[in-house]
Short mmCIF file of C-alpha atoms in Angstrom, two decimals:
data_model
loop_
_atom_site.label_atom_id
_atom_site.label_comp_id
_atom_site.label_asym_id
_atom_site.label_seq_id
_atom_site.Cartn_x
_atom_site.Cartn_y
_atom_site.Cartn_z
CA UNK A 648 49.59 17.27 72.60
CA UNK A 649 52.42 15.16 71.34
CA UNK A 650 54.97 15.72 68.21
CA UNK A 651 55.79 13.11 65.93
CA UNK A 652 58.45 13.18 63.12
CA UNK A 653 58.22 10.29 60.58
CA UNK A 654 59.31 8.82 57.42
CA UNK A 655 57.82 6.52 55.40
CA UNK A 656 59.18 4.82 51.93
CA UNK A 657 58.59 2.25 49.68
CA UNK A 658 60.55 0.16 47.02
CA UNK A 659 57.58 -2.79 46.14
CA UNK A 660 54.50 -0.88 44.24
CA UNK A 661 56.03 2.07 45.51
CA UNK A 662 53.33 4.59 43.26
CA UNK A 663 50.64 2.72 44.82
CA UNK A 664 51.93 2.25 48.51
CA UNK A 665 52.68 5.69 49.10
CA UNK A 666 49.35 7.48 47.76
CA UNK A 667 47.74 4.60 49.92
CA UNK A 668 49.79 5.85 53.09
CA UNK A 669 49.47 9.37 52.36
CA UNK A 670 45.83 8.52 52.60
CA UNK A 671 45.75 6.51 55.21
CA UNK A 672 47.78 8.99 57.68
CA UNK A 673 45.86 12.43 56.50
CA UNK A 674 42.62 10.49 57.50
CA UNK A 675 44.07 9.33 60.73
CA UNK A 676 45.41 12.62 62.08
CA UNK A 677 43.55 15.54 61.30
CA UNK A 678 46.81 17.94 62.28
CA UNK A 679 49.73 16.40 60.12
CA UNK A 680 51.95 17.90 57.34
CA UNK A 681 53.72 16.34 54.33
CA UNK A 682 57.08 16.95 52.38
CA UNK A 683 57.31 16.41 49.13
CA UNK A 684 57.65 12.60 47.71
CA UNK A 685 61.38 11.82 46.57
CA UNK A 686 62.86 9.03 44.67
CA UNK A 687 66.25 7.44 46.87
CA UNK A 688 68.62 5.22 46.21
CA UNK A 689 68.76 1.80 48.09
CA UNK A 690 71.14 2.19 50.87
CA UNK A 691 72.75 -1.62 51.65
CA UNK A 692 74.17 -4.35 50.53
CA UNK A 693 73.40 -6.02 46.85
CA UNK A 694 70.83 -4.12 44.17
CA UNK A 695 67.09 -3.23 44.88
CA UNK A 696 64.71 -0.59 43.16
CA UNK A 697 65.04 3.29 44.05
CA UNK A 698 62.68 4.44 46.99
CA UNK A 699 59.78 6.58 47.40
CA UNK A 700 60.44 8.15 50.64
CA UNK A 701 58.65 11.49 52.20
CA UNK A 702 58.43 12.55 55.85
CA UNK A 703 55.32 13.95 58.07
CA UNK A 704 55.13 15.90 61.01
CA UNK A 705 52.20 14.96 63.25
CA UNK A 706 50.40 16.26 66.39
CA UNK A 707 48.55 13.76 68.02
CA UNK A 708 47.69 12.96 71.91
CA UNK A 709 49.03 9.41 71.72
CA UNK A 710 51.88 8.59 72.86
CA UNK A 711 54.75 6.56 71.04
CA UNK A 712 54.01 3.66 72.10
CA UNK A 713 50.66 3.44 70.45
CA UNK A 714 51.98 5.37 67.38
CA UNK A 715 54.81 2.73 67.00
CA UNK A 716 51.54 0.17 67.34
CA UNK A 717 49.17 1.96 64.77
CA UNK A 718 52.51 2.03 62.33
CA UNK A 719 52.95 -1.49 61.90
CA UNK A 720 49.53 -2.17 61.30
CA UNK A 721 49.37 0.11 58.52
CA UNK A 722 53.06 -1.68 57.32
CA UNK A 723 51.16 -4.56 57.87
CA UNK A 724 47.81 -3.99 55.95
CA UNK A 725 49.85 -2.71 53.35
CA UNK A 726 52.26 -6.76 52.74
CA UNK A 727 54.62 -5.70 55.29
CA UNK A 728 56.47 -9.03 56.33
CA UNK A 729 59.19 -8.60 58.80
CA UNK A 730 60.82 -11.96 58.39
CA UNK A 731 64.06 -12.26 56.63
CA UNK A 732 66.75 -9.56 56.04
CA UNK A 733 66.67 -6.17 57.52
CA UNK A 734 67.52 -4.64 54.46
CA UNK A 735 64.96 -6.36 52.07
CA UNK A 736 62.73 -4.69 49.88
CA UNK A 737 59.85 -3.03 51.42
CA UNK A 738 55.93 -2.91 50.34
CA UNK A 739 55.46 -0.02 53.46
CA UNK A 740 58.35 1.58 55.89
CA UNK A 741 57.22 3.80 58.71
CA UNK A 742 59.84 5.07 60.84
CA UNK A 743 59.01 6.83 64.25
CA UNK A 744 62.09 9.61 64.18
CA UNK A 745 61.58 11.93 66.50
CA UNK A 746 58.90 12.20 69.59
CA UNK A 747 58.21 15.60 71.68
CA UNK A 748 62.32 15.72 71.00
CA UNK A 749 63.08 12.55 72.53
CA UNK A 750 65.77 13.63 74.74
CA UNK A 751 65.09 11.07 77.67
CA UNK A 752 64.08 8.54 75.74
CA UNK A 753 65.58 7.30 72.30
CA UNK A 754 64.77 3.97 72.05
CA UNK A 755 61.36 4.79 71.52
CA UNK A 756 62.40 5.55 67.88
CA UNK A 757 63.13 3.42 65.00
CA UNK A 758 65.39 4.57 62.92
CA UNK A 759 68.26 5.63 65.11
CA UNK A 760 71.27 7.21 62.93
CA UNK A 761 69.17 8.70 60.41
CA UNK A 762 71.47 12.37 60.86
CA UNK A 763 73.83 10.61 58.22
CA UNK A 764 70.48 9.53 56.13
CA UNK A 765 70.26 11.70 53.07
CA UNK A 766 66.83 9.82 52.14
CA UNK A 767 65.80 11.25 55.54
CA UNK A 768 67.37 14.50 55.92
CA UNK A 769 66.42 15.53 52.53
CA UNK A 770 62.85 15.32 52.72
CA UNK A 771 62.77 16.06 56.57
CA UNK A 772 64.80 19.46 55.74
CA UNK A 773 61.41 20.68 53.80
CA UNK A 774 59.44 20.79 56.79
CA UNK A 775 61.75 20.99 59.76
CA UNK A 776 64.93 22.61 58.32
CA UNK A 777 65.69 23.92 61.81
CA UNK A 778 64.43 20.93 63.84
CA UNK A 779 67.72 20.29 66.34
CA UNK A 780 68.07 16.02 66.09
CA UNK A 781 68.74 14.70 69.66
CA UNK A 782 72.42 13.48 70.83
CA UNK A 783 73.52 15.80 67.94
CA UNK A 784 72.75 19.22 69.17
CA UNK A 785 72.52 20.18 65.07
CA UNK A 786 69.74 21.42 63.10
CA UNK A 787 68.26 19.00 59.97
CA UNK A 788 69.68 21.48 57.79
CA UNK A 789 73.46 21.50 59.02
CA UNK A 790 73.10 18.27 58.93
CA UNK A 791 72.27 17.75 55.44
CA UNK A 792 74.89 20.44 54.26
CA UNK A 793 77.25 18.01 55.15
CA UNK A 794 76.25 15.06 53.55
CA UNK A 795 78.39 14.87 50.25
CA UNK A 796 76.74 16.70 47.16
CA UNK A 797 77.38 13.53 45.04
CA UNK A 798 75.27 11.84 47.47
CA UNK A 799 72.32 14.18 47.52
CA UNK A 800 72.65 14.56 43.60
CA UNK A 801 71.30 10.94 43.52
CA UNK A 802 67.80 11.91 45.40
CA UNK A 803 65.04 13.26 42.61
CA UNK A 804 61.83 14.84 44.10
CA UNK A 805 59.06 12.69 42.44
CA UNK A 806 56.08 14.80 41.19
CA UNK A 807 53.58 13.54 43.48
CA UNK A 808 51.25 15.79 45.73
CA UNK A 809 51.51 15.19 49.20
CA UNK A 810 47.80 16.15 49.64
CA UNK A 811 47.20 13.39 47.42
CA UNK A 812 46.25 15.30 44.53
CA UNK A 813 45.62 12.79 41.37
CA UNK A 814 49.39 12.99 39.52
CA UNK A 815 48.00 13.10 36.11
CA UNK A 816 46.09 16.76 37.08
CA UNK A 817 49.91 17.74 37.99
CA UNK A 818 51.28 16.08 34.22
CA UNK A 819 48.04 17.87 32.53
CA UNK A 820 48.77 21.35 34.26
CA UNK A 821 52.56 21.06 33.15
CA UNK A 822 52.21 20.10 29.43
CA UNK A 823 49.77 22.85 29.37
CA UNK A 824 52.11 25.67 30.75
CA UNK A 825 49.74 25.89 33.32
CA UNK A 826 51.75 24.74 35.79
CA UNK A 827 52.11 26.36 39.52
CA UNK A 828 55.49 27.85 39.65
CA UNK A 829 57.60 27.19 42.29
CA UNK A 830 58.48 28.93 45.26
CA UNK A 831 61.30 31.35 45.08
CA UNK A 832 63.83 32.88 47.56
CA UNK A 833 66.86 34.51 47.62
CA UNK A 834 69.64 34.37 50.06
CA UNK A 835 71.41 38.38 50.50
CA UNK A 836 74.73 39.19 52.55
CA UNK A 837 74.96 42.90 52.61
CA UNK A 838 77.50 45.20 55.01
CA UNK A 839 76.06 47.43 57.66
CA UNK A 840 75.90 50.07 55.56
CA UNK A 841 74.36 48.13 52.63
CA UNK A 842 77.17 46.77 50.37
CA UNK A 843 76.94 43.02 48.46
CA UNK A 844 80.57 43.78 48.30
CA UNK A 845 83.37 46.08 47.72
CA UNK A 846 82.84 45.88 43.77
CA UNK A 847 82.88 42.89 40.90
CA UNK A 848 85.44 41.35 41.50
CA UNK A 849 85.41 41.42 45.81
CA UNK A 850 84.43 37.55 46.40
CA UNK A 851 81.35 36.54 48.20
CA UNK A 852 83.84 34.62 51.35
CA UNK A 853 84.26 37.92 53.31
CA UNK A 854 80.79 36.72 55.62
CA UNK A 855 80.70 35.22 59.01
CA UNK A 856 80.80 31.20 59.72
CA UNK A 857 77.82 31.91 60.56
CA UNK A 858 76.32 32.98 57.24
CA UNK A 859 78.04 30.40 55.62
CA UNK A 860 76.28 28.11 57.57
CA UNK A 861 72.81 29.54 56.64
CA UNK A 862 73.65 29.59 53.23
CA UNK A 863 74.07 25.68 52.68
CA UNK A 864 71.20 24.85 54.80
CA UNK A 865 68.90 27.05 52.45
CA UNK A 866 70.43 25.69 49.05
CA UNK A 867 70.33 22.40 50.44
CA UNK A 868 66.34 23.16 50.61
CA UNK A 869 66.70 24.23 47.24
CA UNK A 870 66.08 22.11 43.76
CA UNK A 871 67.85 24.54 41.48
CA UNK A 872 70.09 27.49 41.94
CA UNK A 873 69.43 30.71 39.84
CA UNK A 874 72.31 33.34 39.72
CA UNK A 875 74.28 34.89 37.25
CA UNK A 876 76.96 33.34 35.14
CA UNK A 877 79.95 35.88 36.86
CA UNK A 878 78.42 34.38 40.19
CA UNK A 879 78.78 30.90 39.12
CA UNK A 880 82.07 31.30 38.06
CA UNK A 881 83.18 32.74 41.45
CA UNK A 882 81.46 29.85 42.53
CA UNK A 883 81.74 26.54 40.47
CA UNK A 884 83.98 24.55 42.69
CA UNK A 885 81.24 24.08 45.33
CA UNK A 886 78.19 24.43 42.79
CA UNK A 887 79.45 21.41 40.24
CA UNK A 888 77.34 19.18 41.65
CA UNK A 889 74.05 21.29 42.14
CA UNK A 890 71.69 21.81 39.32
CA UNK A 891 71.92 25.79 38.64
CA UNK A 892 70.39 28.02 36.10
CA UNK A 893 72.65 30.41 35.27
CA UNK A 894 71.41 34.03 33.85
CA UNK A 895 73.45 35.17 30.93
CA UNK A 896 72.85 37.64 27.93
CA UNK A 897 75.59 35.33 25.75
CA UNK A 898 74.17 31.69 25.36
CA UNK A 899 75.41 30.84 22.30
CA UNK A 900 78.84 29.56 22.05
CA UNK A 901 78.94 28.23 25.63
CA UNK A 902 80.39 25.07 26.56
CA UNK A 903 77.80 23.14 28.94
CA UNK A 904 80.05 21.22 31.12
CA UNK A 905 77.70 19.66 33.59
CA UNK A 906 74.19 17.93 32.87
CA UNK A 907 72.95 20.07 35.62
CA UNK A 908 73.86 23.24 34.26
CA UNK A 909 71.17 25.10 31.98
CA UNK A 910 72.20 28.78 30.83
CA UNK A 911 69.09 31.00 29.96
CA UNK A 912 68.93 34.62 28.83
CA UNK A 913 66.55 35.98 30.07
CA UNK A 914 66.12 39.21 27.76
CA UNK A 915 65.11 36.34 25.03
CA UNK A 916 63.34 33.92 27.76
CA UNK A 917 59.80 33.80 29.48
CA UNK A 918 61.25 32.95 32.90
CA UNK A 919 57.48 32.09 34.36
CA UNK A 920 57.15 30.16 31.28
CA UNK A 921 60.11 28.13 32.08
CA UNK A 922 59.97 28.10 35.87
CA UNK A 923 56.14 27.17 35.56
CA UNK A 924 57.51 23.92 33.25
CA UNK A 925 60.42 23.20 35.22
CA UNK A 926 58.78 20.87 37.75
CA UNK A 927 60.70 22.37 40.07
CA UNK A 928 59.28 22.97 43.83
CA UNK A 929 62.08 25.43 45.88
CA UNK A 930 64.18 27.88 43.82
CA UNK A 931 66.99 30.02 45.74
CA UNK A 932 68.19 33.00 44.11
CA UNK A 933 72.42 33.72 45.08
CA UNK A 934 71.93 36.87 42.91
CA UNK A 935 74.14 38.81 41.68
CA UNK A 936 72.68 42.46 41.25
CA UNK A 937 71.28 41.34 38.20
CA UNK A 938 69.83 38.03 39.04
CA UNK A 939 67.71 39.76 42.17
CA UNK A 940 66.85 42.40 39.67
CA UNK A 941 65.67 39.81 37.28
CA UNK A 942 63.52 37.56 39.18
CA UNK A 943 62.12 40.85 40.88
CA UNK A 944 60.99 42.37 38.05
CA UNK A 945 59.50 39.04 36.63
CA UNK A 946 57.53 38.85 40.02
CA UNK A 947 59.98 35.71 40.87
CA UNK A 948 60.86 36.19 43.94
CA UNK A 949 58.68 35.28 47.28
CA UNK A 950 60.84 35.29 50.29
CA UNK A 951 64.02 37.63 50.82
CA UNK A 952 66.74 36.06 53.21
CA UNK A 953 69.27 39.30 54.21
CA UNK A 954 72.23 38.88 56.56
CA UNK A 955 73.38 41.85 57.70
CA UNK A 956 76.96 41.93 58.63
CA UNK A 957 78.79 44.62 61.26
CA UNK A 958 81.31 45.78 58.76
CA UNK A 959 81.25 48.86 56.80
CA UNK A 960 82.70 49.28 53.10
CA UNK A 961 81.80 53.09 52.77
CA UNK A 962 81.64 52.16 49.53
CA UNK A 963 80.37 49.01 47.03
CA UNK A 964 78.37 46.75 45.05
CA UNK A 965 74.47 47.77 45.34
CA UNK A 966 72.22 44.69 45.83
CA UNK A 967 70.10 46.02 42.58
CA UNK A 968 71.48 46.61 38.85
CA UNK A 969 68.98 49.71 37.86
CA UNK A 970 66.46 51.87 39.97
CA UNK A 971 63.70 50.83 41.41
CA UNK A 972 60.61 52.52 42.98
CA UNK A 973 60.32 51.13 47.16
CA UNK A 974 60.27 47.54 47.53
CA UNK A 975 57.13 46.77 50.11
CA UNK A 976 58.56 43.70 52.20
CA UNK A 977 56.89 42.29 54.96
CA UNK A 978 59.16 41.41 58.17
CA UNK A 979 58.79 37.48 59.12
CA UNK A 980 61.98 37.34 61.61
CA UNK A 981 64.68 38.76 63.26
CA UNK A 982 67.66 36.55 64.26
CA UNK A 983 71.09 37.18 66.30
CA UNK A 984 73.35 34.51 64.41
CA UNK A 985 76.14 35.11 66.37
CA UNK A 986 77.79 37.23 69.34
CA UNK A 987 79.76 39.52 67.34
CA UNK A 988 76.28 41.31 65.72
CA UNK A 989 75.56 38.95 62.73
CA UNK A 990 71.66 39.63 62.02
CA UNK A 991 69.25 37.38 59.62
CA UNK A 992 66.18 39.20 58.39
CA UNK A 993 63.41 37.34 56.63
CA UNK A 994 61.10 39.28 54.76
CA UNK A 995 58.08 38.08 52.42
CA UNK A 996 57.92 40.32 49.07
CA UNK A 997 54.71 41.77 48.85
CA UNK A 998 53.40 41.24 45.42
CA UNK A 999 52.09 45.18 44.72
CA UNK A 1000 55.92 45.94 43.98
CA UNK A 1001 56.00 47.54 40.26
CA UNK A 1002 59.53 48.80 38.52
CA UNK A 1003 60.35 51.67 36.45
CA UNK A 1004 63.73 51.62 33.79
#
């Protein structure tokens, strides 16, 4: 069996066009998966209308040739006319991006360059974050941590169901508070012998290159950033462009500097309330103590992401802000990041977890 990467967008009936290809591909490939729909910029020269644009992974037994093929019938039965500019508007756009890895042969894609595509890396990164894109030798996730933020800023994920759910269920289920919350996760650098850090006011920069790296390529999954507001301030420089919820007991007064900043306090706040309303898909949690506490004890947090550096403090910052009974985690993976004995641990939080004061 073959692997195809793809993405498709539309800026003509866009609404239309891509429930109509998300249709058409589920029903021709019984083994295919979707990322979510976003809205993109047009990328060229003069004005057009913003783009739908997703990506799919697909298994299949043909080969690329007769993929390429089946593609531009679909671009076809859908007012695809290739005549004219390259960069005109488009009713249907299915690009072939990646096949079995493609190392022998690139020219059987069609959209070479797209590792400098935010409209493709952003959507790619949510189902093949660690896919490595040929002549690069980079994962989809490095890649997109360094496209500029102001760039990716300009890409909104569209509230449309890549299993082609109908949207207006989606609208109904969020102006009830019914909503499904989103996923949550939260990203943990701790010393060998289990230290966040030396105390308040040690800053987050003493982990490897390595962990650095990790960390952008998991925000950049991200569509909001919770932590708390001593956090953010350690970290504003690199976060002004990201939309963040910051967790702080002193609301009032506050200056909001940034449209994407929202400050909650979450002793007065129903968190699922507002998570479930948010519209938001991928949450990452950059703690501090009090932030992982938080979403914890709210049952907010899914995944646990915990880089384990070899460096000992003896002493330090614990990763929770009270006691806690034992948190039941469920291993996922164990990763060497680097020679010098950088470890990633991903755990799943098992939902039976219950806290005491």
């Amino acid at each position: 069996m073959n692997t195809a990467l793809i993405s498709v967008g539309s800026n003509i009936s866009k609404k239309a066009n891509i429930f109509a290809s998300i249709a058409a591909l589920n029903a021709q490939f019984p083994s295919i998966s979707f990322s979510p729909v976003f809205e993109t910029p047009f990328v060229g020269d003069g004005r057009q209308e913003n783009y739908y644009n997703y990506c799919a992974k697909i298994i299949t037994s043909l080969p690329a040739k007769k993929l390429k093929k089946l593609f531009r019938g679909l671009e076809r039965q859908y007012g695809r006319e290739r005549a004219g500019r390259k960069d005109a508007p488009r009713t249907l756009d299915i690009d072939l991006l990646a096949f079995n890895g493609l190392k022998d042969r690139p020219q059987n894609t069609t959209c070479r360059g797209f590792e400098k595509l935010a409209y493709v890396l952003v959507p790619l990164s949510r189902i093949e974050p660690d896919f490595i894109v040929p002549g690069t030798g980079k994962s989809v996730g490095l890649l997109l941590a360094k496209i500029p933020a102001k760039e990716k800023r300009q890409i909104r994920k569209v509230i449309l169901s890549a299993k082609v759910e109908d949207i207006s269920v989606e609208k109904r289920k969020a102006e009830s508070g019914n909503a499904e919350r989103p996923h949550h996760y939260a990203l943990v650098a701790l010393s060998a012998d289990g230290f966040l850090a030396r105390h308040h006011g040690h800053r987050s920069d003493w982990t490897s290159r390595e962990d650095k790296e990790f960390l952008h390529k998991m925000e950049d999954q991200s569509d909001a950033i919770v932590l708390t507001r001593s956090s953010y301030e350690n970290a504003r420089k690199w976060l002004s462009e990201r939309k963040c919820i910051v967790l702080t007991r002193r609301v009032g007064g506050i200056k909001k500097e940034s449209e994407f900043l929202t400050y909650i306090n979450p002793e007065k706040a129903d968190l699922n309330r507002f998570f479930s309303q948010s519209g938001l898909r991928e949450v990452c949690n950059l703690g501090g103590p009090v932030a992982y506490t938080i979403l914890l004890e709210k049952g907010l947090l899914d995944d646990l992401y915990i880089t384990i550096e070899p460096i000992a403090f003896g002493a330090g910052l614990a990763l929770f802000s009270k006691k806690m009974p034992d948190l039941h985690l469920q291993p996922v993976s164990f990763r060497k990041l680097n020679k010098k004995g950088t470890v990633l641990l991903h755990y799943k939080v098992r939902k039976q977890n219950k806290w005491i004061e």
